[in-house]
Amino acid sequence: MIQLYTDSSPNGFKITIALEELDLPYVLHHVDIDKGENRCPEFLRLNPFGRIPVLVDDGSGIALFESAAILLYLAEKTGRLLPTEEKARWEAIKWLTVHAASVGPLVGQRVHFELFAAERHSAAIERYRRLTDDAFSVLDSHLASRPYFAGDDYSIADIAHFGWTHIAQIIRFDFSALPHLSAWHQRIAARPAVQRGVTLPAPATGA
């Protein structure tokens, strides 16, 4: 059995979406970040950084944190959501890495400075708005010639990026002027497993 420790956040939604897509049985443990449960000793033993999600596979004895690593593990475990053809496989891994190293952190910083920072820092807000807009423009250009990040195949790269574009829409980070990114987002959002995944453990409100 798979044990998933998560909360209603973009990184958490990546894994609930993947598990729902793969129809894998799992036990969901809600780690309520607002209550500081991610800083409890029990959780810090799973991830010393105190961040969700964490996945523990009882069958293999493997325990993982970092959403990109978990997505890769689930894809390898099942032989799904990662193309088998070499070029497409590496496209998926490349765009998964782009998300983990660049897009997710940029949007996360914008969320912090624009919505949650105790003090308004106009220079930081402007910086991360510009960097986020630039990143979304790159994604839009890439999707102009293919339906999914790896080409014709829906993959863990799409799940990773959707985790944050889903939140971006909820908190009104507008990318509607980018037609290819917007169309891609709607294709992913229409998937039944995605619709289930973004409600676990609860829908995000942006509050």
Coordinates of C-alpha atoms in Angstrom, one line a residue:
M1 CA 0.0 0.0 0.0
I2 CA 1.1 3.5 -0.7
Q3 CA 0.9 6.1 2.0
L4 CA 0.6 9.7 0.9
Y5 CA 1.2 12.6 3.2
T6 CA -0.1 15.8 1.7
D7 CA -2.1 19.0 1.9
S8 CA -4.2 21.1 -0.5
S9 CA -1.3 22.8 -2.4
P10 CA 0.0 22.8 -5.9
N11 CA 2.8 20.3 -5.1
G12 CA 0.4 18.0 -3.3
F13 CA -2.1 18.1 -6.1
K14 CA 0.5 16.8 -8.5
I15 CA 0.7 13.5 -6.6
T16 CA -3.0 13.1 -5.9
I17 CA -3.6 13.6 -9.6
A18 CA -1.0 11.1 -10.6
L19 CA -2.3 8.5 -8.2
E20 CA -5.8 9.0 -9.4
E21 CA -4.7 8.8 -13.1
L22 CA -2.8 5.5 -12.3
D23 CA -5.7 4.1 -10.2
L24 CA -3.3 3.0 -7.6
P25 CA -4.7 2.3 -4.1
Y26 CA -3.3 4.6 -1.5
V27 CA -3.9 5.9 2.0
L28 CA -4.1 9.7 2.3
H29 CA -2.8 11.4 5.4
H30 CA -3.8 15.1 5.6
V31 CA -0.9 17.1 6.9
D32 CA -2.5 20.4 7.8
I33 CA 0.2 23.1 7.1
D34 CA -2.0 25.8 8.6
K35 CA -1.9 24.0 11.9
G36 CA 1.9 23.4 11.7
E37 CA 1.5 19.6 11.3
N38 CA 4.4 19.7 8.8
R39 CA 6.7 20.7 11.7
C40 CA 5.7 17.9 14.0
P41 CA 8.5 15.4 14.8
E42 CA 6.6 12.5 13.2
F43 CA 6.4 14.3 9.9
L44 CA 10.0 15.7 10.1
R45 CA 11.2 12.1 10.3
L46 CA 9.7 11.6 6.8
N47 CA 10.9 14.9 5.4
P48 CA 13.4 16.9 7.4
F49 CA 12.6 20.0 5.3
G50 CA 9.0 19.9 6.6
R51 CA 7.4 20.1 3.2
I52 CA 4.6 18.0 1.6
P53 CA 4.2 15.8 -0.3
V54 CA 5.8 12.6 1.0
L55 CA 5.1 9.2 -0.4
V56 CA 5.9 5.9 1.4
D57 CA 5.5 2.7 -0.6
D58 CA 5.1 -0.1 2.0
G59 CA 5.6 -2.7 -0.7
S60 CA 9.1 -1.5 -1.8
G61 CA 10.1 0.2 1.4
I62 CA 10.9 3.4 -0.6
A63 CA 10.1 6.7 1.0
L64 CA 10.3 9.9 -1.1
F65 CA 9.8 13.6 -0.8
E66 CA 10.0 16.2 -3.6
S67 CA 7.1 16.0 -6.1
A68 CA 9.3 15.5 -9.2
A69 CA 11.0 12.5 -7.6
I70 CA 7.6 11.1 -6.6
L71 CA 6.2 11.5 -10.1
L72 CA 9.2 9.8 -11.6
Y73 CA 8.9 6.9 -9.1
L74 CA 5.2 6.4 -9.8
A75 CA 5.8 6.5 -13.6
E76 CA 8.6 4.0 -13.3
K77 CA 6.6 1.8 -10.9
T78 CA 3.6 1.5 -13.3
G79 CA 5.2 2.0 -16.7
R80 CA 2.7 4.8 -17.4
L81 CA 2.7 8.6 -17.7
L82 CA 6.2 8.6 -19.1
P83 CA 6.7 7.8 -22.8
T84 CA 8.7 4.7 -23.6
E85 CA 10.2 6.1 -26.9
E86 CA 13.6 7.6 -26.0
K87 CA 13.2 11.1 -27.4
A88 CA 9.7 11.6 -26.0
R89 CA 10.8 10.1 -22.6
W90 CA 13.6 12.7 -22.3
E91 CA 11.3 15.5 -23.4
A92 CA 9.0 14.6 -20.5
I93 CA 11.9 14.4 -18.1
K94 CA 13.3 17.7 -19.4
W95 CA 10.0 19.6 -19.0
L96 CA 9.4 18.0 -15.6
T97 CA 12.8 19.3 -14.5
V98 CA 12.1 22.7 -16.0
H99 CA 9.0 22.9 -13.8
A100 CA 10.8 21.7 -10.7
A101 CA 13.8 24.0 -11.1
S102 CA 12.3 27.1 -12.7
V103 CA 8.6 27.5 -13.1
G104 CA 7.3 26.1 -9.8
P105 CA 9.8 28.1 -7.7
L106 CA 9.1 31.3 -9.6
V107 CA 5.3 31.1 -9.2
G108 CA 5.8 30.1 -5.6
Q109 CA 7.9 33.2 -4.9
R110 CA 5.3 35.4 -6.6
V111 CA 2.5 33.8 -4.5
H112 CA 4.5 34.6 -1.4
F113 CA 5.4 38.2 -2.1
E114 CA 2.1 39.1 -3.8
L115 CA -0.3 37.4 -1.4
F116 CA 1.3 36.3 1.9
A117 CA 4.3 38.4 2.8
A118 CA 3.7 40.4 5.9
E119 CA 5.1 43.5 4.2
R120 CA 4.6 44.6 0.6
H121 CA 7.9 44.7 -1.3
S122 CA 7.1 46.3 -4.6
A123 CA 10.4 45.5 -6.2
A124 CA 10.0 41.8 -5.4
I125 CA 6.4 41.7 -6.6
E126 CA 7.4 43.3 -9.9
R127 CA 10.3 40.9 -10.3
Y128 CA 8.3 37.8 -9.8
R129 CA 5.4 39.0 -11.9
R130 CA 7.8 39.6 -14.7
L131 CA 9.6 36.3 -14.3
T132 CA 6.4 34.4 -14.0
D133 CA 5.0 36.0 -17.2
D134 CA 8.2 35.2 -19.0
A135 CA 8.0 31.6 -17.9
F136 CA 4.4 31.2 -18.9
S137 CA 5.3 32.7 -22.3
V138 CA 8.0 30.1 -22.8
L139 CA 5.5 27.3 -21.9
D140 CA 3.0 28.8 -24.4
S141 CA 5.5 28.9 -27.2
H142 CA 6.5 25.3 -26.5
L143 CA 2.9 24.1 -26.6
A144 CA 2.2 25.9 -29.9
S145 CA 3.3 22.9 -31.8
R146 CA 2.3 20.0 -29.6
P147 CA -0.7 19.0 -27.4
Y148 CA 1.4 18.0 -24.3
F149 CA 4.9 18.9 -23.0
A150 CA 6.5 15.7 -24.2
G151 CA 4.7 15.8 -27.6
D152 CA 1.6 13.6 -28.3
D153 CA 1.7 11.9 -24.9
Y154 CA 0.2 13.1 -21.7
S155 CA 2.8 12.6 -19.0
I156 CA 4.1 13.5 -15.6
A157 CA 5.5 16.7 -17.1
D158 CA 1.9 17.9 -17.7
I159 CA 0.8 16.9 -14.2
A160 CA 3.7 18.9 -12.7
H161 CA 3.0 22.1 -14.6
F162 CA -0.8 21.8 -14.1
G163 CA -0.3 21.7 -10.3
W164 CA 0.8 25.3 -10.4
T165 CA -1.4 26.6 -13.3
H166 CA -4.4 25.3 -11.4
I167 CA -3.4 27.4 -8.4
A168 CA -2.5 30.3 -10.7
Q169 CA -6.0 30.5 -12.0
I170 CA -7.5 30.2 -8.5
I171 CA -5.5 33.2 -7.3
R172 CA -6.0 35.1 -10.5
F173 CA -2.5 35.0 -12.0
D174 CA -3.8 35.6 -15.5
F175 CA -2.4 33.7 -18.5
S176 CA -5.6 33.8 -20.6
A177 CA -3.8 35.9 -23.3
L178 CA -1.5 32.9 -23.9
P179 CA -3.7 30.7 -26.2
H180 CA -1.7 27.5 -26.3
L181 CA -1.0 27.4 -22.5
S182 CA -4.7 28.2 -21.9
A183 CA -5.9 25.5 -24.2
W184 CA -3.5 22.9 -22.7
H185 CA -4.7 23.9 -19.2
Q186 CA -8.3 23.3 -20.2
R187 CA -7.4 19.9 -21.8
I188 CA -5.8 18.8 -18.5
A189 CA -8.5 20.2 -16.3
A190 CA -11.2 18.2 -18.2
R191 CA -9.6 14.9 -17.2
P192 CA -11.7 13.1 -14.6
A193 CA -8.7 12.0 -12.6
V194 CA -7.4 15.6 -12.5
Q195 CA -10.8 16.8 -11.3
R196 CA -10.6 14.3 -8.5
G197 CA -7.0 15.0 -7.7
V198 CA -7.4 18.7 -7.1
T199 CA -10.0 18.1 -4.4
L200 CA -7.7 15.9 -2.2
P201 CA -7.4 16.3 0.7
A202 CA -9.6 19.4 0.0
P203 CA -10.0 21.9 -2.8
A204 CA -7.6 24.9 -2.7
T205 CA -9.1 28.3 -2.0
G206 CA -6.1 30.6 -2.4
A207 CA -6.7 32.0 1.1

